[in-house]
Amino acid sequence: MREWEKYIRKVEPYVPGEQPQAEKVIKLNTNENPYPPAPGVEKLLHEMDADVFRKYPDPACGCLVKALADRYGVSEKEVFTGVGSDDVLATAFLTFFNSGKPLLFPDVSYSFYKVWAGLFGIPYETQVLDEEFRIRPEDYKKENGGIIFPNPNAPTGLFLELNAVEDIVSANQDSVVIVDEAYIDFGGKSALSLTKKYDNLLVVQTFSKSRSMAGMRIGFAIGDQKLIQAMNNVKYSYNSYTMNTPSLLLGTEALKDEAYFQTAVSKIMETREWSKECFRKLGFTFPDSMANFLFVSHPACPAETLFEALKERHIYVRYFREERLADHLRVTVGTRKEMEELFRFLEIYLKENGYQN
Ligand SMILES: *Cc1c(COP(=O)(O)O)cnc(C)c1O
């Protein structure tokens, strides 16, 4: 081994879902939105002058911060933006979790939390979800250096009621509590209102799922201005020009069309409820998701076998090999047509292979 090789930072990276490059796949593996972004976004994209690339972007992300502040009824000083919520979350980890005490998060949740904790040397303790994959607020009432959980949780889709979220936040006023609301627009109730009451609460959301803009990389956080100021200080100590100009402009534009957003989100919720029925009829079980995906398990057919069979048919879903998840597949809610194709395949496959009479 060469001397310098010894000093390479040892990390265990996050493994993102596959992005197949083939054209004709049904892509239900990374929780993207099956509908295009708001029409105004497309229009602005075509009108955009390449001269905007010549200059650095606004490091304060002013237009987007203002649009978000208006949309969510907070002041601009209470909004932080970043390159997807992954960037926002990484910045928050770096900013807030420096006490040396363990960060708490559920054993089944977004697998990136462990990765950032590893990268930044933050000790952590996972809290075991109950038999039905529910978060137990009492598990978060012990000494800690911070708390983070997704709500709805991923990959279960389960939503934790707001009074339980408040219970956790109010019991931990000496720590920063982050609620990762990547999927909140699909029927859950946001903890945003609680940020007025608790200065230790940071709510993080993204344009990647409900706003159909995963490829633009736009995420944001809302919380007390002391939290936001601290995150900005870290950001400006690392990379001041995080968001590129097109993302800033197109993200701002997306926020103008509330009606389109609501329609797209309700279509997905409708398809989700219909898909629950179809999965049920085929014998699958699943937690009652409030997100744009379902975490399904079949009593007879092993998840990995089904994952491979689906992939062969160019239907991509997500399979996690980890212990508590290995019996499940996470299936993104696509368009009604995509889901119909999925269920047509499943019905035949389960019958032909003796998993179903
Ligand atoms: C998708 C997702 C994110 C990250 O999304 P970005 O594309 O980086 O905004 C964060 N948390 C959870 C729970 C997610 O599912």
mmCIF file of C-alpha atoms and ligand atoms in Angstrom:
data_model
loop_
_atom_site.group_PDB
_atom_site.id
_atom_site.type_symbol
_atom_site.label_atom_id
_atom_site.label_comp_id
_atom_site.label_asym_id
_atom_site.label_seq_id
_atom_site.Cartn_x
_atom_site.Cartn_y
_atom_site.Cartn_z
ATOM 1 C CA MET A 1 0.000 0.000 0.000
ATOM 2 C CA ARG A 2 1.341 3.456 -0.876
ATOM 3 C CA GLU A 3 1.733 5.868 2.037
ATOM 4 C CA TRP A 4 -0.988 8.238 0.788
ATOM 5 C CA GLU A 5 -3.471 5.416 0.467
ATOM 6 C CA LYS A 6 -3.468 5.029 4.246
ATOM 7 C CA TYR A 7 -4.791 8.544 4.610
ATOM 8 C CA ILE A 8 -7.743 8.253 2.306
ATOM 9 C CA ARG A 9 -10.970 8.966 4.189
ATOM 10 C CA LYS A 10 -12.774 5.719 4.800
ATOM 11 C CA VAL A 11 -16.438 6.017 3.969
ATOM 12 C CA GLU A 12 -19.273 3.671 3.219
ATOM 13 C CA PRO A 13 -21.163 5.472 0.472
ATOM 14 C CA TYR A 14 -24.900 5.636 -0.106
ATOM 15 C CA VAL A 15 -26.087 3.485 -3.001
ATOM 16 C CA PRO A 16 -28.667 5.345 -5.059
ATOM 17 C CA GLY A 17 -31.400 3.511 -6.964
ATOM 18 C CA GLU A 18 -30.621 2.507 -10.501
ATOM 19 C CA GLN A 19 -31.160 5.029 -13.304
ATOM 20 C CA PRO A 20 -31.586 2.701 -16.304
ATOM 21 C CA GLN A 21 -30.653 4.469 -19.530
ATOM 22 C CA ALA A 22 -32.915 2.368 -21.765
ATOM 23 C CA GLU A 23 -35.972 4.158 -23.108
ATOM 24 C CA LYS A 24 -38.818 1.742 -22.581
ATOM 25 C CA VAL A 25 -38.761 0.967 -18.890
ATOM 26 C CA ILE A 26 -41.420 1.428 -16.269
ATOM 27 C CA LYS A 27 -39.436 3.217 -13.632
ATOM 28 C CA LEU A 28 -40.897 2.726 -10.169
ATOM 29 C CA ASN A 29 -37.641 2.546 -8.218
ATOM 30 C CA THR A 30 -36.619 6.041 -7.050
ATOM 31 C CA ASN A 31 -39.900 7.768 -6.161
ATOM 32 C CA GLU A 32 -39.783 10.264 -8.982
ATOM 33 C CA ASN A 33 -42.996 11.948 -10.053
ATOM 34 C CA PRO A 34 -44.460 10.410 -13.235
ATOM 35 C CA TYR A 35 -45.891 13.769 -14.354
ATOM 36 C CA PRO A 36 -43.892 16.626 -15.898
ATOM 37 C CA PRO A 37 -43.144 19.827 -13.937
ATOM 38 C CA ALA A 38 -45.605 22.743 -14.193
ATOM 39 C CA PRO A 39 -46.069 24.038 -17.784
ATOM 40 C CA GLY A 40 -44.541 27.398 -16.801
ATOM 41 C CA VAL A 41 -41.283 25.589 -16.022
ATOM 42 C CA GLU A 42 -41.105 24.133 -19.530
ATOM 43 C CA LYS A 43 -41.922 27.525 -21.040
ATOM 44 C CA LEU A 44 -39.277 29.373 -19.031
ATOM 45 C CA LEU A 45 -36.707 26.693 -19.853
ATOM 46 C CA HIS A 46 -37.210 27.335 -23.563
ATOM 47 C CA GLU A 47 -37.073 31.096 -23.149
ATOM 48 C CA MET A 48 -33.917 30.992 -21.054
ATOM 49 C CA ASP A 49 -30.964 32.865 -22.509
ATOM 50 C CA ALA A 50 -27.624 31.019 -22.268
ATOM 51 C CA ASP A 51 -26.121 34.327 -21.157
ATOM 52 C CA VAL A 52 -27.426 33.537 -17.645
ATOM 53 C CA PHE A 53 -24.679 30.893 -17.475
ATOM 54 C CA ARG A 54 -21.938 33.477 -17.883
ATOM 55 C CA LYS A 55 -22.300 34.914 -14.391
ATOM 56 C CA TYR A 56 -22.162 33.188 -11.034
ATOM 57 C CA PRO A 57 -25.560 32.417 -9.562
ATOM 58 C CA ASP A 58 -26.963 34.465 -6.670
ATOM 59 C CA PRO A 59 -25.262 32.816 -3.659
ATOM 60 C CA ALA A 60 -28.183 33.807 -1.415
ATOM 61 C CA CYS A 61 -30.668 32.121 -3.801
ATOM 62 C CA GLY A 62 -32.787 35.252 -3.274
ATOM 63 C CA CYS A 63 -35.629 34.663 -5.744
ATOM 64 C CA LEU A 64 -36.221 31.094 -4.625
ATOM 65 C CA VAL A 65 -35.928 31.927 -0.932
ATOM 66 C CA LYS A 66 -38.494 34.711 -1.349
ATOM 67 C CA ALA A 67 -40.903 32.491 -3.298
ATOM 68 C CA LEU A 68 -40.631 29.781 -0.630
ATOM 69 C CA ALA A 69 -41.086 32.275 2.205
ATOM 70 C CA ASP A 70 -44.258 33.583 0.521
ATOM 71 C CA ARG A 71 -45.592 30.110 -0.233
ATOM 72 C CA TYR A 72 -45.088 28.832 3.312
ATOM 73 C CA GLY A 73 -45.888 32.006 5.241
ATOM 74 C CA VAL A 74 -42.484 32.481 6.874
ATOM 75 C CA SER A 75 -39.811 35.165 6.691
ATOM 76 C CA GLU A 76 -36.920 34.909 4.240
ATOM 77 C CA LYS A 77 -34.551 34.575 7.205
ATOM 78 C CA GLU A 78 -36.263 31.294 8.061
ATOM 79 C CA VAL A 79 -35.523 29.607 4.700
ATOM 80 C CA PHE A 80 -32.397 27.745 3.558
ATOM 81 C CA THR A 81 -32.036 26.258 0.066
ATOM 82 C CA GLY A 82 -29.675 23.644 -1.340
ATOM 83 C CA VAL A 83 -28.888 21.245 -4.155
ATOM 84 C CA GLY A 84 -31.665 18.805 -3.392
ATOM 85 C CA SER A 85 -32.625 18.011 0.171
ATOM 86 C CA ASP A 86 -29.598 15.687 0.340
ATOM 87 C CA ASP A 87 -27.404 18.797 0.260
ATOM 88 C CA VAL A 88 -29.632 20.553 2.793
ATOM 89 C CA LEU A 89 -29.546 17.539 5.111
ATOM 90 C CA ALA A 90 -25.761 17.094 4.781
ATOM 91 C CA THR A 91 -25.303 20.793 5.646
ATOM 92 C CA ALA A 92 -27.603 20.400 8.645
ATOM 93 C CA PHE A 93 -25.655 17.347 9.897
ATOM 94 C CA LEU A 94 -22.411 19.302 9.598
ATOM 95 C CA THR A 95 -23.926 22.352 11.321
ATOM 96 C CA PHE A 96 -25.887 20.910 14.241
ATOM 97 C CA PHE A 97 -24.629 17.499 15.318
ATOM 98 C CA ASN A 98 -21.343 18.372 17.017
ATOM 99 C CA SER A 99 -22.065 17.583 20.672
ATOM 100 C CA GLY A 100 -20.385 14.174 20.606
ATOM 101 C CA LYS A 101 -23.628 12.676 21.899
ATOM 102 C CA PRO A 102 -25.440 10.197 19.659
ATOM 103 C CA LEU A 103 -27.794 11.282 16.913
ATOM 104 C CA LEU A 104 -31.051 9.287 17.086
ATOM 105 C CA PHE A 105 -32.993 8.017 14.075
ATOM 106 C CA PRO A 106 -35.190 4.989 13.279
ATOM 107 C CA ASP A 107 -33.531 1.675 12.349
ATOM 108 C CA VAL A 108 -35.686 1.623 9.246
ATOM 109 C CA SER A 109 -35.465 5.007 7.533
ATOM 110 C CA TYR A 110 -33.552 6.926 4.878
ATOM 111 C CA SER A 111 -30.261 5.065 4.538
ATOM 112 C CA PHE A 112 -28.313 8.258 3.841
ATOM 113 C CA TYR A 113 -28.456 9.302 7.529
ATOM 114 C CA LYS A 114 -25.909 6.626 8.472
ATOM 115 C CA VAL A 115 -23.696 7.633 5.590
ATOM 116 C CA TRP A 116 -23.523 11.322 6.587
ATOM 117 C CA ALA A 117 -22.980 10.344 10.215
ATOM 118 C CA GLY A 118 -20.064 8.169 9.052
ATOM 119 C CA LEU A 119 -18.621 10.857 6.797
ATOM 120 C CA PHE A 120 -18.767 13.557 9.478
ATOM 121 C CA GLY A 121 -17.848 11.315 12.418
ATOM 122 C CA ILE A 122 -21.166 11.792 14.194
ATOM 123 C CA PRO A 123 -22.011 9.019 16.682
ATOM 124 C CA TYR A 124 -25.526 7.642 16.254
ATOM 125 C CA GLU A 125 -27.976 5.182 17.784
ATOM 126 C CA THR A 126 -30.813 3.740 15.746
ATOM 127 C CA GLN A 127 -34.182 3.309 17.443
ATOM 128 C CA VAL A 128 -36.095 0.144 16.598
ATOM 129 C CA LEU A 129 -39.491 0.684 14.966
ATOM 130 C CA ASP A 130 -42.317 -1.368 16.461
ATOM 131 C CA GLU A 131 -43.673 -4.576 14.868
ATOM 132 C CA GLU A 132 -45.799 -2.551 12.491
ATOM 133 C CA PHE A 133 -42.920 -0.284 11.492
ATOM 134 C CA ARG A 134 -44.161 2.614 13.634
ATOM 135 C CA ILE A 135 -41.955 5.220 15.304
ATOM 136 C CA ARG A 136 -42.389 5.185 19.086
ATOM 137 C CA PRO A 137 -41.980 8.745 20.411
ATOM 138 C CA GLU A 138 -40.854 7.437 23.813
ATOM 139 C CA ASP A 139 -37.689 6.034 22.150
ATOM 140 C CA TYR A 140 -36.635 9.616 21.489
ATOM 141 C CA LYS A 141 -36.716 10.738 25.102
ATOM 142 C CA LYS A 142 -33.153 9.864 26.067
ATOM 143 C CA GLU A 143 -29.905 11.761 26.008
ATOM 144 C CA ASN A 144 -28.974 12.653 22.436
ATOM 145 C CA GLY A 145 -27.032 15.046 20.237
ATOM 146 C CA GLY A 146 -29.882 15.469 17.764
ATOM 147 C CA ILE A 147 -32.808 13.634 16.193
ATOM 148 C CA ILE A 148 -33.807 13.056 12.583
ATOM 149 C CA PHE A 149 -36.606 11.066 10.980
ATOM 150 C CA PRO A 150 -38.508 11.187 7.713
ATOM 151 C CA ASN A 151 -42.239 11.898 7.924
ATOM 152 C CA PRO A 152 -43.833 10.063 6.182
ATOM 153 C CA ASN A 153 -41.090 7.552 6.896
ATOM 154 C CA ALA A 154 -39.151 5.928 4.067
ATOM 155 C CA PRO A 155 -39.307 3.224 2.864
ATOM 156 C CA THR A 156 -42.443 2.366 4.865
ATOM 157 C CA GLY A 157 -44.601 5.343 3.834
ATOM 158 C CA LEU A 158 -46.067 5.562 7.326
ATOM 159 C CA PHE A 159 -47.055 9.013 8.570
ATOM 160 C CA LEU A 160 -46.485 9.975 12.191
ATOM 161 C CA GLU A 161 -49.301 12.192 13.496
ATOM 162 C CA LEU A 162 -48.359 15.775 14.225
ATOM 163 C CA ASN A 163 -49.047 15.518 17.952
ATOM 164 C CA ALA A 164 -46.470 12.702 18.146
ATOM 165 C CA VAL A 165 -43.983 14.826 16.191
ATOM 166 C CA GLU A 166 -44.594 17.695 18.608
ATOM 167 C CA ASP A 167 -44.139 15.310 21.523
ATOM 168 C CA ILE A 168 -40.639 14.456 20.234
ATOM 169 C CA VAL A 169 -39.709 18.081 19.487
ATOM 170 C CA SER A 170 -40.937 19.452 22.807
ATOM 171 C CA ALA A 171 -39.194 16.709 24.816
ATOM 172 C CA ASN A 172 -35.865 17.557 23.150
ATOM 173 C CA GLN A 173 -35.514 21.319 23.310
ATOM 174 C CA ASP A 174 -31.776 21.047 23.969
ATOM 175 C CA SER A 175 -31.216 19.298 20.606
ATOM 176 C CA VAL A 176 -31.974 20.121 17.006
ATOM 177 C CA VAL A 177 -34.756 17.891 15.682
ATOM 178 C CA ILE A 178 -34.969 17.505 11.896
ATOM 179 C CA VAL A 179 -38.152 16.291 10.247
ATOM 180 C CA ASP A 180 -37.345 15.158 6.698
ATOM 181 C CA GLU A 181 -40.593 15.824 4.821
ATOM 182 C CA ALA A 182 -39.578 14.583 1.351
ATOM 183 C CA TYR A 183 -43.045 13.005 0.951
ATOM 184 C CA ILE A 184 -45.244 15.323 3.002
ATOM 185 C CA ASP A 185 -47.223 16.695 0.031
ATOM 186 C CA PHE A 186 -48.871 13.313 -0.633
ATOM 187 C CA GLY A 187 -51.420 13.609 2.146
ATOM 188 C CA GLY A 188 -49.510 14.074 5.403
ATOM 189 C CA LYS A 189 -49.608 17.161 7.632
ATOM 190 C CA SER A 190 -46.432 19.217 7.694
ATOM 191 C CA ALA A 191 -44.679 20.129 10.932
ATOM 192 C CA LEU A 192 -43.973 23.588 9.449
ATOM 193 C CA SER A 193 -46.512 25.231 11.743
ATOM 194 C CA LEU A 194 -44.512 23.950 14.730
ATOM 195 C CA THR A 195 -41.390 25.872 13.657
ATOM 196 C CA LYS A 196 -43.061 29.037 15.032
ATOM 197 C CA LYS A 197 -43.332 27.442 18.442
ATOM 198 C CA TYR A 198 -40.039 25.491 18.636
ATOM 199 C CA ASP A 199 -36.712 27.067 17.730
ATOM 200 C CA ASN A 200 -35.046 23.614 17.748
ATOM 201 C CA LEU A 201 -37.154 22.234 14.884
ATOM 202 C CA LEU A 202 -35.904 22.160 11.295
ATOM 203 C CA VAL A 203 -38.289 20.992 8.567
ATOM 204 C CA VAL A 204 -36.684 19.836 5.302
ATOM 205 C CA GLN A 205 -38.539 19.422 2.007
ATOM 206 C CA THR A 206 -37.658 18.851 -1.658
ATOM 207 C CA PHE A 207 -38.808 19.585 -5.208
ATOM 208 C CA SER A 208 -37.719 16.084 -6.265
ATOM 209 C CA LYS A 209 -40.903 14.178 -5.538
ATOM 210 C CA SER A 210 -44.110 16.204 -5.385
ATOM 211 C CA ARG A 211 -42.852 18.944 -7.747
ATOM 212 C CA SER A 212 -41.436 16.625 -10.440
ATOM 213 C CA MET A 213 -37.992 18.252 -10.437
ATOM 214 C CA ALA A 214 -35.558 15.590 -9.177
ATOM 215 C CA GLY A 215 -33.210 16.409 -12.046
ATOM 216 C CA MET A 216 -32.975 20.095 -11.074
ATOM 217 C CA ARG A 217 -31.779 19.294 -7.515
ATOM 218 C CA ILE A 218 -33.757 21.711 -5.337
ATOM 219 C CA GLY A 219 -34.279 21.248 -1.618
ATOM 220 C CA PHE A 220 -35.024 23.580 1.256
ATOM 221 C CA ALA A 221 -35.271 23.850 5.011
ATOM 222 C CA ILE A 222 -37.477 26.040 7.173
ATOM 223 C CA GLY A 223 -36.806 26.813 10.811
ATOM 224 C CA ASP A 224 -35.888 29.472 13.323
ATOM 225 C CA GLN A 225 -33.583 32.140 11.890
ATOM 226 C CA LYS A 226 -30.787 31.112 14.248
ATOM 227 C CA LEU A 227 -30.815 27.643 12.690
ATOM 228 C CA ILE A 228 -30.880 29.059 9.165
ATOM 229 C CA GLN A 229 -28.108 31.563 9.887
ATOM 230 C CA ALA A 230 -25.920 28.754 11.267
ATOM 231 C CA MET A 231 -26.497 26.623 8.158
ATOM 232 C CA ASN A 232 -25.677 29.542 5.897
ATOM 233 C CA ASN A 233 -22.425 30.105 7.774
ATOM 234 C CA VAL A 234 -21.450 26.484 7.137
ATOM 235 C CA LYS A 235 -22.515 26.680 3.507
ATOM 236 C CA TYR A 236 -20.405 29.818 2.942
ATOM 237 C CA SER A 237 -17.466 28.036 4.550
ATOM 238 C CA TYR A 238 -17.683 25.221 2.056
ATOM 239 C CA ASN A 239 -19.185 26.276 -1.279
ATOM 240 C CA SER A 240 -21.077 29.541 -1.634
ATOM 241 C CA TYR A 241 -22.466 28.869 -5.106
ATOM 242 C CA THR A 242 -24.374 25.693 -4.494
ATOM 243 C CA MET A 243 -27.508 26.128 -6.599
ATOM 244 C CA ASN A 244 -27.106 26.846 -10.284
ATOM 245 C CA THR A 245 -28.989 29.644 -12.002
ATOM 246 C CA PRO A 246 -31.424 27.494 -14.024
ATOM 247 C CA SER A 247 -32.437 25.601 -10.876
ATOM 248 C CA LEU A 248 -33.022 28.883 -9.045
ATOM 249 C CA LEU A 249 -35.145 30.332 -11.840
ATOM 250 C CA LEU A 250 -37.072 27.183 -12.688
ATOM 251 C CA GLY A 251 -37.696 26.317 -9.051
ATOM 252 C CA THR A 252 -39.066 29.808 -8.452
ATOM 253 C CA GLU A 253 -41.294 29.416 -11.502
ATOM 254 C CA ALA A 254 -42.614 26.035 -10.308
ATOM 255 C CA LEU A 255 -43.925 27.620 -7.110
ATOM 256 C CA LYS A 256 -46.175 29.981 -9.072
ATOM 257 C CA ASP A 257 -48.513 27.253 -10.290
ATOM 258 C CA GLU A 258 -50.205 25.983 -7.161
ATOM 259 C CA ALA A 259 -53.186 24.573 -9.098
ATOM 260 C CA TYR A 260 -51.025 22.363 -11.313
ATOM 261 C CA PHE A 261 -49.103 21.130 -8.276
ATOM 262 C CA GLN A 262 -52.295 20.231 -6.403
ATOM 263 C CA THR A 263 -53.720 18.393 -9.419
ATOM 264 C CA ALA A 264 -50.575 16.308 -9.997
ATOM 265 C CA VAL A 265 -50.327 15.418 -6.318
ATOM 266 C CA SER A 266 -53.994 14.383 -6.100
ATOM 267 C CA LYS A 267 -53.662 12.195 -9.182
ATOM 268 C CA ILE A 268 -50.784 10.356 -7.512
ATOM 269 C CA MET A 269 -52.744 9.957 -4.270
ATOM 270 C CA GLU A 270 -55.715 8.600 -6.203
ATOM 271 C CA THR A 271 -53.522 6.106 -8.069
ATOM 272 C CA ARG A 272 -51.887 5.146 -4.755
ATOM 273 C CA GLU A 273 -55.236 4.294 -3.167
ATOM 274 C CA TRP A 274 -56.285 2.316 -6.242
ATOM 275 C CA SER A 275 -52.927 0.500 -6.228
ATOM 276 C CA LYS A 276 -53.413 -0.456 -2.571
ATOM 277 C CA GLU A 277 -56.592 -2.298 -3.595
ATOM 278 C CA CYS A 278 -54.813 -4.102 -6.432
ATOM 279 C CA PHE A 279 -51.911 -5.174 -4.233
ATOM 280 C CA ARG A 280 -54.349 -6.371 -1.577
ATOM 281 C CA LYS A 281 -56.273 -8.494 -4.101
ATOM 282 C CA LEU A 282 -53.014 -10.157 -5.124
ATOM 283 C CA GLY A 283 -52.308 -11.067 -1.492
ATOM 284 C CA PHE A 284 -49.657 -8.446 -0.746
ATOM 285 C CA THR A 285 -49.444 -6.758 2.643
ATOM 286 C CA PHE A 286 -48.032 -3.278 3.277
ATOM 287 C CA PRO A 287 -48.025 -0.429 5.773
ATOM 288 C CA ASP A 288 -50.675 2.196 4.967
ATOM 289 C CA SER A 289 -48.563 4.607 2.941
ATOM 290 C CA MET A 290 -49.083 8.372 2.853
ATOM 291 C CA ALA A 291 -46.219 8.791 0.381
ATOM 292 C CA ASN A 292 -45.841 8.240 -3.374
ATOM 293 C CA PHE A 293 -44.678 4.659 -2.910
ATOM 294 C CA LEU A 294 -45.875 1.404 -1.360
ATOM 295 C CA PHE A 295 -43.716 -0.956 0.687
ATOM 296 C CA VAL A 296 -45.163 -4.325 -0.223
ATOM 297 C CA SER A 297 -44.544 -7.909 0.808
ATOM 298 C CA HIS A 298 -46.007 -11.133 -0.602
ATOM 299 C CA PRO A 299 -46.572 -14.091 1.757
ATOM 300 C CA ALA A 300 -45.414 -16.688 -0.787
ATOM 301 C CA CYS A 301 -43.200 -15.006 -3.373
ATOM 302 C CA PRO A 302 -39.746 -13.882 -2.123
ATOM 303 C CA ALA A 303 -39.168 -10.172 -2.739
ATOM 304 C CA GLU A 304 -35.811 -10.660 -4.422
ATOM 305 C CA THR A 305 -37.227 -13.224 -6.874
ATOM 306 C CA LEU A 306 -40.011 -10.858 -7.776
ATOM 307 C CA PHE A 307 -37.603 -7.942 -8.072
ATOM 308 C CA GLU A 308 -35.532 -9.861 -10.640
ATOM 309 C CA ALA A 309 -38.616 -11.038 -12.545
ATOM 310 C CA LEU A 310 -39.921 -7.483 -12.764
ATOM 311 C CA LYS A 311 -36.572 -6.190 -13.914
ATOM 312 C CA GLU A 312 -36.502 -8.747 -16.696
ATOM 313 C CA ARG A 313 -39.787 -7.268 -17.847
ATOM 314 C CA HIS A 314 -38.252 -3.777 -17.689
ATOM 315 C CA ILE A 315 -40.236 -2.833 -14.620
ATOM 316 C CA TYR A 316 -37.857 -1.326 -12.055
ATOM 317 C CA VAL A 317 -38.769 -1.276 -8.356
ATOM 318 C CA ARG A 318 -36.483 -0.942 -5.331
ATOM 319 C CA TYR A 319 -35.213 -3.899 -3.337
ATOM 320 C CA PHE A 320 -33.259 -3.418 -0.092
ATOM 321 C CA ARG A 321 -31.179 -6.371 0.989
ATOM 322 C CA GLU A 322 -30.976 -5.239 4.660
ATOM 323 C CA GLU A 323 -32.323 -7.440 7.394
ATOM 324 C CA ARG A 324 -35.706 -5.971 8.237
ATOM 325 C CA LEU A 325 -36.459 -4.922 4.679
ATOM 326 C CA ALA A 326 -35.490 -7.985 2.659
ATOM 327 C CA ASP A 327 -39.066 -9.338 2.442
ATOM 328 C CA HIS A 328 -40.313 -6.141 0.842
ATOM 329 C CA LEU A 329 -40.260 -4.204 -2.380
ATOM 330 C CA ARG A 330 -40.662 -0.457 -2.521
ATOM 331 C CA VAL A 331 -42.829 0.431 -5.475
ATOM 332 C CA THR A 332 -43.160 4.051 -6.570
ATOM 333 C CA VAL A 333 -46.674 5.123 -7.564
ATOM 334 C CA GLY A 334 -46.474 5.868 -11.287
ATOM 335 C CA THR A 335 -49.238 6.848 -13.666
ATOM 336 C CA ARG A 336 -52.413 4.790 -13.644
ATOM 337 C CA LYS A 337 -51.309 3.228 -16.937
ATOM 338 C CA GLU A 338 -47.901 2.207 -15.581
ATOM 339 C CA MET A 339 -49.527 0.681 -12.524
ATOM 340 C CA GLU A 340 -52.030 -1.209 -14.666
ATOM 341 C CA GLU A 341 -49.121 -2.728 -16.555
ATOM 342 C CA LEU A 342 -47.416 -3.661 -13.308
ATOM 343 C CA PHE A 343 -50.527 -5.407 -11.985
ATOM 344 C CA ARG A 344 -51.145 -7.222 -15.268
ATOM 345 C CA PHE A 345 -47.654 -8.682 -15.012
ATOM 346 C CA LEU A 346 -47.934 -9.506 -11.304
ATOM 347 C CA GLU A 347 -51.224 -11.334 -11.706
ATOM 348 C CA ILE A 348 -49.861 -13.610 -14.423
ATOM 349 C CA TYR A 349 -46.458 -14.083 -12.805
ATOM 350 C CA LEU A 350 -47.802 -15.051 -9.376
ATOM 351 C CA LYS A 351 -50.245 -17.541 -10.908
ATOM 352 C CA GLU A 352 -47.837 -19.120 -13.366
ATOM 353 C CA ASN A 353 -45.204 -19.639 -10.705
ATOM 354 C CA GLY A 354 -47.540 -21.190 -8.164
ATOM 355 C CA TYR A 355 -47.495 -18.272 -5.713
ATOM 356 C CA GLN A 356 -51.210 -17.734 -6.157
ATOM 357 C CA ASN A 357 -54.148 -19.978 -7.069
HETATM 358 C C1 LIG B 1 -35.719 11.461 -1.870
HETATM 359 C C2 LIG B 1 -35.386 11.719 -0.452
HETATM 360 C C3 LIG B 1 -34.498 12.732 -0.069
HETATM 361 C C4 LIG B 1 -33.603 13.472 -1.008
HETATM 362 O O1 LIG B 1 -34.167 14.055 -2.043
HETATM 363 P P1 LIG B 1 -33.422 15.133 -2.926
HETATM 364 O O2 LIG B 1 -33.640 14.658 -4.316
HETATM 365 O O3 LIG B 1 -31.967 15.163 -2.561
HETATM 366 O O4 LIG B 1 -34.120 16.388 -2.608
HETATM 367 C C5 LIG B 1 -34.340 12.982 1.274
HETATM 368 N N1 LIG B 1 -34.976 12.267 2.211
HETATM 369 C C6 LIG B 1 -35.799 11.272 1.879
HETATM 370 C C7 LIG B 1 -36.481 10.507 2.955
HETATM 371 C C8 LIG B 1 -36.015 10.953 0.537
HETATM 372 O O5 LIG B 1 -36.789 9.936 0.229
#
